[in-house]
CSV table of C-alpha atoms in Angstrom, one decimal:
chain,number,residue,atom,x,y,z
K,657,MET,CA,-20.0,33.8,1.4
K,658,GLU,CA,-20.7,32.8,-2.2
K,659,GLU,CA,-17.3,34.2,-3.3
K,660,VAL,CA,-15.6,32.2,-0.6
K,661,ASN,CA,-17.3,29.0,-1.7
K,662,LYS,CA,-16.3,29.6,-5.4
K,663,GLN,CA,-12.7,30.1,-4.3
K,664,ASN,CA,-12.7,27.0,-2.2
K,665,VAL,CA,-14.1,24.9,-5.1
K,666,LEU,CA,-11.2,26.2,-7.3
K,667,ILE,CA,-8.6,25.5,-4.6
K,668,GLN,CA,-10.1,22.0,-4.2
K,669,ARG,CA,-9.6,21.3,-7.9
K,670,VAL,CA,-6.0,22.5,-7.5
K,671,SER,CA,-5.5,20.1,-4.6
K,672,LEU,CA,-7.0,17.4,-6.7
K,673,PHE,CA,-4.5,17.9,-9.5
K,674,ALA,CA,-1.7,18.1,-6.8
K,675,LEU,CA,-2.7,14.7,-5.5
K,676,TRP,CA,-2.6,13.2,-9.0
K,677,ILE,CA,0.9,14.7,-9.6
K,678,VAL,CA,2.2,13.5,-6.3
K,679,THR,CA,0.7,10.0,-6.8
K,680,ALA,CA,2.4,9.8,-10.2
K,681,MET,CA,5.7,10.8,-8.7
K,682,LEU,CA,5.5,8.3,-6.0
K,683,ILE,CA,4.3,5.3,-8.0
K,684,PHE,CA,6.9,5.9,-10.8
K,685,HIS,CA,9.7,6.7,-8.3
K,686,ALA,CA,10.4,10.1,-9.8
K,687,ASP,CA,13.5,11.7,-8.4
K,688,ASP,CA,12.6,14.7,-6.2
K,689,PRO,CA,15.6,16.4,-4.7
K,690,TYR,CA,13.8,19.6,-4.1
K,691,GLU,CA,10.8,18.0,-2.3
K,692,LEU,CA,8.3,19.3,-4.9
K,693,LYS,CA,5.7,16.7,-3.7
K,694,MET,CA,5.4,18.6,-0.5
K,695,VAL,CA,5.2,21.9,-2.3
K,696,PHE,CA,2.4,20.7,-4.6
K,697,LEU,CA,0.4,19.6,-1.6
K,698,LEU,CA,1.1,22.5,0.7
K,699,LEU,CA,0.5,25.5,-1.6
K,700,PRO,CA,-3.3,25.0,-2.1
K,701,MET,CA,-3.8,24.9,1.6
K,702,PHE,CA,-2.6,28.4,2.1
K,703,PHE,CA,-5.3,29.8,-0.1
K,704,MET,CA,-8.2,27.7,1.2
K,705,ARG,CA,-10.8,29.7,3.3
K,706,GLN,CA,-12.4,27.4,5.7
K,707,THR,CA,-15.9,28.3,6.7
K,708,SER,CA,-16.0,25.6,9.4
K,709,VAL,CA,-13.6,23.0,10.7
K,710,SER,CA,-14.8,19.5,11.8
K,711,ILE,CA,-12.1,17.4,13.5
K,712,SER,CA,-12.7,13.7,13.8
K,713,TRP,CA,-11.0,11.1,16.0
K,714,ILE,CA,-9.2,9.8,13.0
K,715,ASP,CA,-7.7,13.3,12.5
K,716,VAL,CA,-6.6,13.2,16.1
K,717,ALA,CA,-5.0,9.8,15.7
K,718,VAL,CA,-3.2,10.8,12.6
K,719,GLY,CA,-1.9,14.0,14.3
K,720,LEU,CA,-0.7,12.1,17.3
K,721,LEU,CA,1.2,9.7,15.1
K,722,TRP,CA,2.8,12.6,13.3
K,723,LEU,CA,3.8,14.2,16.6
K,724,HIS,CA,5.3,10.9,17.7
K,725,ASP,CA,7.5,10.7,14.6
K,726,LEU,CA,8.5,14.4,15.2
K,727,THR,CA,9.7,13.6,18.8
K,728,GLY,CA,11.5,10.5,17.4
K,729,CYS,CA,13.9,13.0,15.7
K,730,LEU,CA,15.1,13.8,19.1
K,731,THR,CA,15.1,10.4,20.7
K,732,GLY,CA,16.2,8.2,17.8
K,733,ILE,CA,19.5,6.3,17.8
K,734,ASN,CA,20.5,7.9,14.5
K,735,SER,CA,19.1,11.4,14.2
K,736,ILE,CA,20.2,11.9,10.6
K,737,GLN,CA,18.2,8.9,9.4
K,738,THR,CA,15.2,9.7,11.6
K,739,VAL,CA,15.0,13.3,10.3
K,740,HIS,CA,15.3,12.0,6.7
K,741,SER,CA,12.5,9.5,7.3
K,742,PHE,CA,10.4,12.2,9.0
K,743,GLY,CA,10.0,13.8,5.6
K,744,ASP,CA,7.8,10.8,4.6
K,745,SER,CA,5.7,11.4,7.7
K,746,VAL,CA,5.2,15.1,6.6
K,747,LEU,CA,4.3,14.0,3.1
K,748,CYS,CA,1.8,11.5,4.4
K,749,LEU,CA,0.2,14.1,6.6
K,750,LEU,CA,0.0,16.6,3.8
K,751,GLY,CA,-1.6,14.0,1.5
K,752,TYR,CA,-4.1,13.1,4.2
K,753,LEU,CA,-5.0,16.8,4.7
K,754,ALA,CA,-5.4,17.3,1.0
K,755,ILE,CA,-7.8,14.4,0.7
K,756,ARG,CA,-9.7,15.7,3.7
K,757,GLN,CA,-9.9,19.0,2.0
K,758,ILE,CA,-11.7,17.6,-1.1
K,759,SER,CA,-13.6,14.9,0.7
K,760,GLY,CA,-16.7,17.0,1.2
K,761,ASN,CA,-17.4,17.1,-2.5
K,762,ARG,CA,-18.5,13.8,-4.1
K,763,THR,CA,-17.5,14.9,-7.6
K,764,ASN,CA,-13.9,15.6,-6.5
K,765,ILE,CA,-13.6,12.2,-4.8
K,766,GLN,CA,-14.9,10.5,-8.0
K,767,LEU,CA,-12.4,12.5,-10.1
K,768,LEU,CA,-9.6,11.6,-7.7
K,769,LEU,CA,-10.5,7.9,-7.9
K,770,LYS,CA,-10.7,8.0,-11.7
K,771,GLY,CA,-7.3,9.7,-11.9
K,772,LEU,CA,-5.7,7.2,-9.6
K,773,CYS,CA,-7.1,4.4,-11.6
K,774,LEU,CA,-5.7,5.9,-14.8
K,775,LEU,CA,-2.2,6.3,-13.2
K,776,THR,CA,-2.1,2.9,-11.6
K,777,SER,CA,-3.3,1.2,-14.7
K,778,ILE,CA,-0.4,2.6,-16.6
K,779,ALA,CA,2.0,1.5,-13.9
K,780,VAL,CA,0.6,-2.0,-13.8
K,781,LEU,CA,0.7,-2.4,-17.6
K,782,LEU,CA,4.4,-1.2,-17.6
K,783,ALA,CA,5.2,-3.6,-14.8
K,784,LEU,CA,3.6,-6.5,-16.7
K,785,PHE,CA,5.5,-5.5,-19.9
K,786,SER,CA,8.8,-5.5,-17.8
K,787,PHE,CA,7.9,-8.9,-16.4
K,788,PHE,CA,7.6,-10.5,-19.9
K,789,VAL,CA,11.0,-8.9,-20.8
K,790,PHE,CA,12.3,-10.4,-17.6
K,791,GLN,CA,10.8,-13.8,-18.5
K,792,HIS,CA,12.3,-13.7,-22.0
K,793,SER,CA,15.8,-12.9,-20.5
K,794,ILE,CA,15.6,-15.9,-18.0
K,795,GLN,CA,14.4,-18.3,-20.6
K,796,SER,CA,17.0,-17.1,-23.2
K,797,ALA,CA,19.6,-18.1,-20.6
K,798,GLY,CA,18.3,-21.6,-20.6
K,799,PHE,CA,16.2,-21.7,-17.5
K,800,LYS,CA,12.6,-22.8,-17.6
K,801,GLU,CA,11.3,-21.8,-14.1
K,802,LEU,CA,11.2,-18.2,-12.9
K,803,TYR,CA,10.7,-18.7,-9.2
K,804,SER,CA,14.4,-19.0,-8.3
K,805,PHE,CA,15.1,-15.7,-10.1
K,806,ARG,CA,12.2,-13.6,-8.9
K,807,PHE,CA,14.4,-11.5,-6.7
K,808,LEU,CA,15.9,-10.1,-9.9
K,809,PHE,CA,12.6,-8.7,-11.0
K,810,ASN,CA,12.1,-5.1,-9.8
K,811,PRO,CA,9.0,-3.6,-11.5
K,812,LEU,CA,9.2,0.2,-11.6
K,813,GLY,CA,12.1,0.0,-9.2
K,814,TYR,CA,10.1,-1.8,-6.5
K,815,ALA,CA,11.2,-4.9,-4.7
K,816,THR,CA,8.7,-7.7,-5.5
K,817,ASN,CA,7.2,-7.8,-2.0
K,818,SER,CA,6.8,-4.0,-2.0
K,819,TRP,CA,5.1,-4.1,-5.4
K,820,SER,CA,2.6,-6.7,-4.3
K,821,THR,CA,1.6,-4.5,-1.4
K,822,VAL,CA,1.0,-1.7,-3.8
K,823,LEU,CA,-1.1,-4.0,-6.0
K,824,ILE,CA,-3.3,-4.9,-3.1
K,825,ALA,CA,-4.0,-1.3,-2.5
K,826,ILE,CA,-4.7,-0.8,-6.2
K,827,LEU,CA,-7.4,-3.5,-6.1
K,828,GLY,CA,-9.1,-1.5,-3.4
K,829,ILE,CA,-9.0,1.7,-5.4
K,830,ILE,CA,-10.5,-0.1,-8.4
K,831,LEU,CA,-13.3,-1.6,-6.4
K,832,VAL,CA,-14.2,1.7,-4.8
K,833,THR,CA,-14.1,3.4,-8.1
K,834,TYR,CA,-16.3,0.7,-9.7
K,835,ARG,CA,-18.9,1.2,-6.9
K,836,SER,CA,-18.8,4.9,-7.5
K,837,TYR,CA,-19.6,4.7,-11.3
K,838,PHE,CA,-22.6,2.4,-11.5
K,839,THR,CA,-24.1,4.6,-14.2
K,840,SER,CA,-21.3,4.2,-16.7
K,841,LYS,CA,-21.1,0.8,-18.5
K,842,ILE,CA,-17.9,1.6,-20.3
K,843,THR,CA,-16.1,2.7,-17.1
K,844,ARG,CA,-17.4,-0.4,-15.3
K,845,ARG,CA,-16.1,-2.8,-18.0
K,846,LEU,CA,-12.7,-1.1,-18.1
K,847,LEU,CA,-12.4,-1.4,-14.4
K,848,CYS,CA,-13.4,-5.1,-14.5
K,849,LEU,CA,-10.6,-5.6,-17.0
K,850,PHE,CA,-8.1,-3.6,-15.0
K,851,PHE,CA,-9.0,-5.5,-11.8
K,852,ALA,CA,-8.3,-8.8,-13.6
K,853,ILE,CA,-5.0,-7.5,-15.0
K,854,THR,CA,-4.0,-6.4,-11.5
K,855,ILE,CA,-4.9,-9.9,-10.1
K,856,SER,CA,-2.6,-11.3,-12.8
K,857,ALA,CA,0.2,-9.0,-11.7
K,858,ILE,CA,-0.2,-10.2,-8.1
K,859,LEU,CA,0.0,-13.8,-9.2
K,860,LEU,CA,3.1,-13.1,-11.3
K,861,SER,CA,4.9,-11.7,-8.2
K,862,PHE,CA,5.2,-15.3,-7.0
K,863,SER,CA,5.1,-13.9,-3.5
K,864,ARG,CA,3.8,-16.2,-0.8
K,865,GLY,CA,2.5,-13.3,1.3
K,866,ALA,CA,0.7,-11.8,-1.7
K,867,TYR,CA,-0.9,-15.2,-2.5
K,868,VAL,CA,-2.2,-15.6,1.1
K,869,THR,CA,-3.4,-12.0,1.2
K,870,LEU,CA,-5.2,-12.4,-2.1
K,871,ILE,CA,-7.1,-15.5,-0.8
K,872,VAL,CA,-8.0,-13.7,2.4
K,873,TYR,CA,-9.1,-10.6,0.5
K,874,SER,CA,-11.2,-12.5,-1.9
K,875,VAL,CA,-13.0,-14.5,0.8
K,876,LEU,CA,-13.7,-11.3,2.8
K,877,LEU,CA,-15.1,-9.5,-0.3
K,878,LEU,CA,-17.3,-12.5,-1.2
K,879,LEU,CA,-18.7,-12.8,2.3
K,880,CYS,CA,-19.1,-9.1,3.1
K,881,THR,CA,-20.4,-7.5,-0.1
K,882,LYS,CA,-23.8,-8.0,-1.6
K,883,SER,CA,-24.2,-10.6,-4.3
K,884,ASN,CA,-25.1,-9.0,-7.7
K,885,ILE,CA,-24.3,-9.1,-11.3
K,886,HIS,CA,-21.4,-6.7,-10.9
K,887,LYS,CA,-19.6,-8.9,-8.4
K,888,LEU,CA,-20.1,-11.9,-10.6
K,889,ARG,CA,-18.7,-10.0,-13.6
K,890,ILE,CA,-15.6,-9.0,-11.6
K,891,LEU,CA,-15.2,-12.5,-10.3
K,892,GLY,CA,-15.5,-14.0,-13.8
K,893,PHE,CA,-12.9,-11.7,-15.3
K,894,SER,CA,-10.5,-12.5,-12.3
K,895,LEU,CA,-11.0,-16.2,-12.6
K,896,LEU,CA,-10.4,-16.1,-16.3
K,897,PHE,CA,-7.1,-14.2,-16.1
K,898,GLY,CA,-6.0,-16.0,-13.0
K,899,GLY,CA,-6.6,-19.3,-14.7
K,900,ILE,CA,-4.5,-18.2,-17.7
K,901,ILE,CA,-1.6,-17.3,-15.4
K,902,CYS,CA,-1.8,-20.5,-13.5
K,903,TYR,CA,-1.8,-22.5,-16.8
K,904,PHE,CA,1.2,-20.8,-18.4
K,905,PHE,CA,3.2,-20.6,-15.1
K,906,GLN,CA,2.0,-23.8,-13.4
K,907,LYS,CA,5.3,-24.8,-11.8
K,908,ASP,CA,6.1,-21.3,-10.5
K,909,VAL,CA,2.6,-20.9,-9.0
K,910,GLN,CA,2.7,-24.4,-7.5
K,911,THR,CA,6.1,-23.7,-5.9
K,912,THR,CA,4.7,-20.5,-4.4
K,913,LEU,CA,1.6,-22.2,-3.0
K,914,LEU,CA,3.6,-25.0,-1.4
K,915,MET,CA,5.3,-22.3,0.8
K,916,ASN,CA,8.2,-24.3,2.2
K,917,THR,CA,9.7,-26.7,-0.4
K,918,THR,CA,12.7,-24.8,-1.9
K,919,VAL,CA,15.9,-24.0,0.0
K,920,SER,CA,15.2,-20.3,-0.4
K,921,GLN,CA,11.8,-20.6,1.1
K,922,GLN,CA,13.1,-22.6,4.1
K,923,GLN,CA,15.9,-20.0,4.6
K,924,SER,CA,13.4,-17.2,4.3
K,925,ASN,CA,11.1,-18.8,7.0
K,926,LYS,CA,14.1,-19.4,9.3
K,927,GLY,CA,15.3,-15.9,8.7
K,928,ARG,CA,12.0,-14.5,9.8
K,929,ILE,CA,12.1,-16.4,13.1
K,930,GLN,CA,15.7,-15.3,13.8
K,931,ALA,CA,14.8,-11.7,12.9
K,932,SER,CA,11.8,-11.8,15.3
K,933,GLN,CA,14.1,-13.1,18.1
K,934,THR,CA,16.6,-10.4,17.5
K,935,ALA,CA,14.0,-7.8,17.3
K,936,LEU,CA,12.7,-8.8,20.7
K,937,ASN,CA,16.1,-8.1,22.2
K,938,VAL,CA,16.2,-4.7,20.5
K,939,PHE,CA,12.7,-3.9,21.7
K,940,LYS,CA,13.7,-4.5,25.3
K,941,GLU,CA,16.4,-1.9,25.0
K,942,HIS,CA,14.1,0.8,23.5
K,943,MET,CA,10.7,-0.2,24.8
K,944,ILE,CA,9.0,3.1,25.3
K,945,HIS,CA,9.8,5.3,22.3
K,946,GLY,CA,11.6,3.0,20.0
K,947,VAL,CA,14.8,3.6,18.0
K,948,GLY,CA,13.3,6.2,15.7
K,949,LYS,CA,11.7,6.0,12.3
K,950,GLY,CA,13.9,4.4,9.6
K,951,ASN,CA,16.4,2.9,12.1
K,952,TYR,CA,15.2,-0.7,12.1
K,953,THR,CA,18.1,-1.9,10.0
K,954,LEU,CA,20.7,-0.1,12.1
K,955,ALA,CA,19.3,-1.4,15.4
K,956,VAL,CA,19.0,-5.0,14.3
K,957,ASP,CA,22.4,-5.1,12.6
K,958,LYS,CA,24.0,-3.7,15.8
K,959,GLN,CA,22.3,-6.5,17.8
K,960,LEU,CA,23.6,-9.1,15.4
K,961,ASN,CA,27.1,-7.5,15.5
K,962,GLN,CA,27.3,-8.2,11.7
K,963,ASP,CA,27.2,-12.0,12.3
K,964,SER,CA,27.3,-13.4,8.8
K,965,THR,CA,26.2,-16.9,9.9
K,966,VAL,CA,22.7,-15.5,10.7
K,967,GLY,CA,20.2,-14.9,7.9
K,968,TYR,CA,19.6,-11.1,7.4
K,969,THR,CA,17.4,-8.8,5.4
K,970,SER,CA,16.7,-5.1,5.6
K,971,TYR,CA,13.0,-5.8,5.9
K,972,ALA,CA,11.3,-6.5,9.2
K,973,PRO,CA,9.7,-10.0,9.4
K,974,ASN,CA,6.3,-8.2,9.9
K,975,ILE,CA,5.0,-4.7,10.4
K,976,ILE,CA,4.3,-5.2,14.1
K,977,VAL,CA,8.0,-6.0,14.7
K,978,GLN,CA,9.0,-2.9,12.7
K,979,TRP,CA,6.6,-0.6,14.6
K,980,GLY,CA,7.7,-2.1,17.9
K,981,ILE,CA,11.4,-1.4,17.2
K,982,GLU,CA,11.1,2.0,15.5
K,983,LYS,CA,8.2,3.4,17.5
K,984,GLY,CA,8.1,1.5,20.7
K,985,ILE,CA,5.0,0.8,22.9
K,986,LEU,CA,3.8,4.4,22.4
K,987,GLY,CA,3.8,4.0,18.7
K,988,ILE,CA,2.0,0.7,18.7
K,989,LEU,CA,-0.7,2.1,21.1
K,990,LEU,CA,-1.2,5.1,18.7
K,991,TYR,CA,-1.6,2.7,15.7
K,992,LEU,CA,-4.1,0.7,17.7
K,993,PHE,CA,-6.0,3.9,18.5
K,994,LEU,CA,-6.0,4.8,14.8
K,995,ALA,CA,-7.2,1.3,13.9
K,996,PHE,CA,-10.0,1.6,16.5
K,997,CYS,CA,-11.1,5.0,15.2
K,998,ILE,CA,-11.2,3.7,11.6
K,999,GLY,CA,-13.1,0.7,12.7
K,1000,ILE,CA,-15.7,2.9,14.5
K,1001,GLU,CA,-16.2,5.0,11.3
K,1002,LEU,CA,-16.5,1.9,9.1
K,1003,TRP,CA,-19.0,0.3,11.5
K,1004,LYS,CA,-21.2,3.5,11.3
K,1005,ARG,CA,-21.2,3.0,7.5
K,1006,ARG,CA,-21.4,-0.8,7.5
K,1007,LYS,CA,-24.4,-0.7,5.1
K,1008,SER,CA,-22.2,1.0,2.5
K,1009,ASP,CA,-20.4,-1.2,0.0
K,1010,ILE,CA,-17.7,1.4,-0.3
K,1011,ALA,CA,-17.0,1.3,3.5
K,1012,ILE,CA,-16.9,-2.5,3.4
K,1013,ILE,CA,-14.5,-2.5,0.5
K,1014,ALA,CA,-12.3,0.0,2.3
K,1015,GLY,CA,-12.3,-2.0,5.4
K,1016,CYS,CA,-11.5,-5.3,3.6
K,1017,THR,CA,-8.6,-3.5,1.7
K,1018,LEU,CA,-7.1,-2.1,4.8
K,1019,PHE,CA,-7.2,-5.5,6.5
K,1020,ALA,CA,-5.7,-7.2,3.4
K,1021,ILE,CA,-2.8,-4.7,3.4
K,1022,PHE,CA,-2.2,-5.5,7.1
K,1023,VAL,CA,-2.2,-9.2,6.4
K,1024,LYS,CA,0.3,-8.7,3.6
K,1025,GLU,CA,2.5,-6.6,5.9
K,1026,MET,CA,2.4,-9.4,8.5
K,1027,SER,CA,4.3,-11.6,6.1
K,1028,LEU,CA,7.1,-9.0,5.5
K,1029,GLY,CA,7.2,-5.3,6.5
K,1030,THR,CA,7.6,-3.4,3.3
K,1031,ILE,CA,5.0,-0.6,3.4
K,1032,THR,CA,7.5,2.0,4.6
K,1033,SER,CA,10.2,1.0,2.1
């Protein structure tokens, strides 16, 4: 038994390194034609010797969602796209299993969080550097405001709205890591600084959905977490950096907060309404099982019949619309079941700051995706 435990500890560390590598490949958009991400996650599982298996309701919900995506390969309107998108479902399942594999060891979780913070901090700093290069280019061309050109800014290859969703998730990772390292003053101070820098990156996205989400997220954290010196320190750093951004980019921030003043904002709002109406017609045709994962664009474009007079974007107006079209009623019910299972687990741990932060972060990501469905892009 002792030999098995030692082997499992070694394999858990291998899984930990695999998660770091896969995260780096994902966040930096590394080309992966040979699907090495799946290989890195799958290999350690073959050598793990399980002494006992405990299956939770969240595991059941995740498994059912994966099976639903699998059956979608047979029922989708475009099997080629559905099968290709199913690879993302497999990768997500393997990542979930890898995290479950190491979750029983607190040290492994802390190491995972610390590694994620290191990788994401590098990504955020690179994105900020590219933003200032972008700013210099726009100003060199004679323009003073950046808002009208924000669609040209693609940090690390992400669309701006997709990147802001990633940044919201990074905020949650930072806070959970901060809560896990109360004994290290240096780590806490670095995390405070990184949190404030990430807040700055969200403000510089000039995304209306990101701004609304940031406000909701801040209010939830202030109301739900305990008041202490650590929260005040994080709040102070964030207000300082946020104030600097608002001072130097006053007009762009103001335009973002007004929500509906520019022609592009008005067209965007109108396009969301039109897309929702079109999506309702598509949903009626594929109500039960949906059109298949990754087929949202094809289904909506077919309904519009390539009408160039109607505003169009490849993104769904919100994540519910995308789930409804791609996964149908069955998929939405499965996501509701997953949300219910997560809610139950968080309620059981409601006295834990980590559980509260996790719940607030998941809700914030959902709020962000209700402004534009980008999480699967």
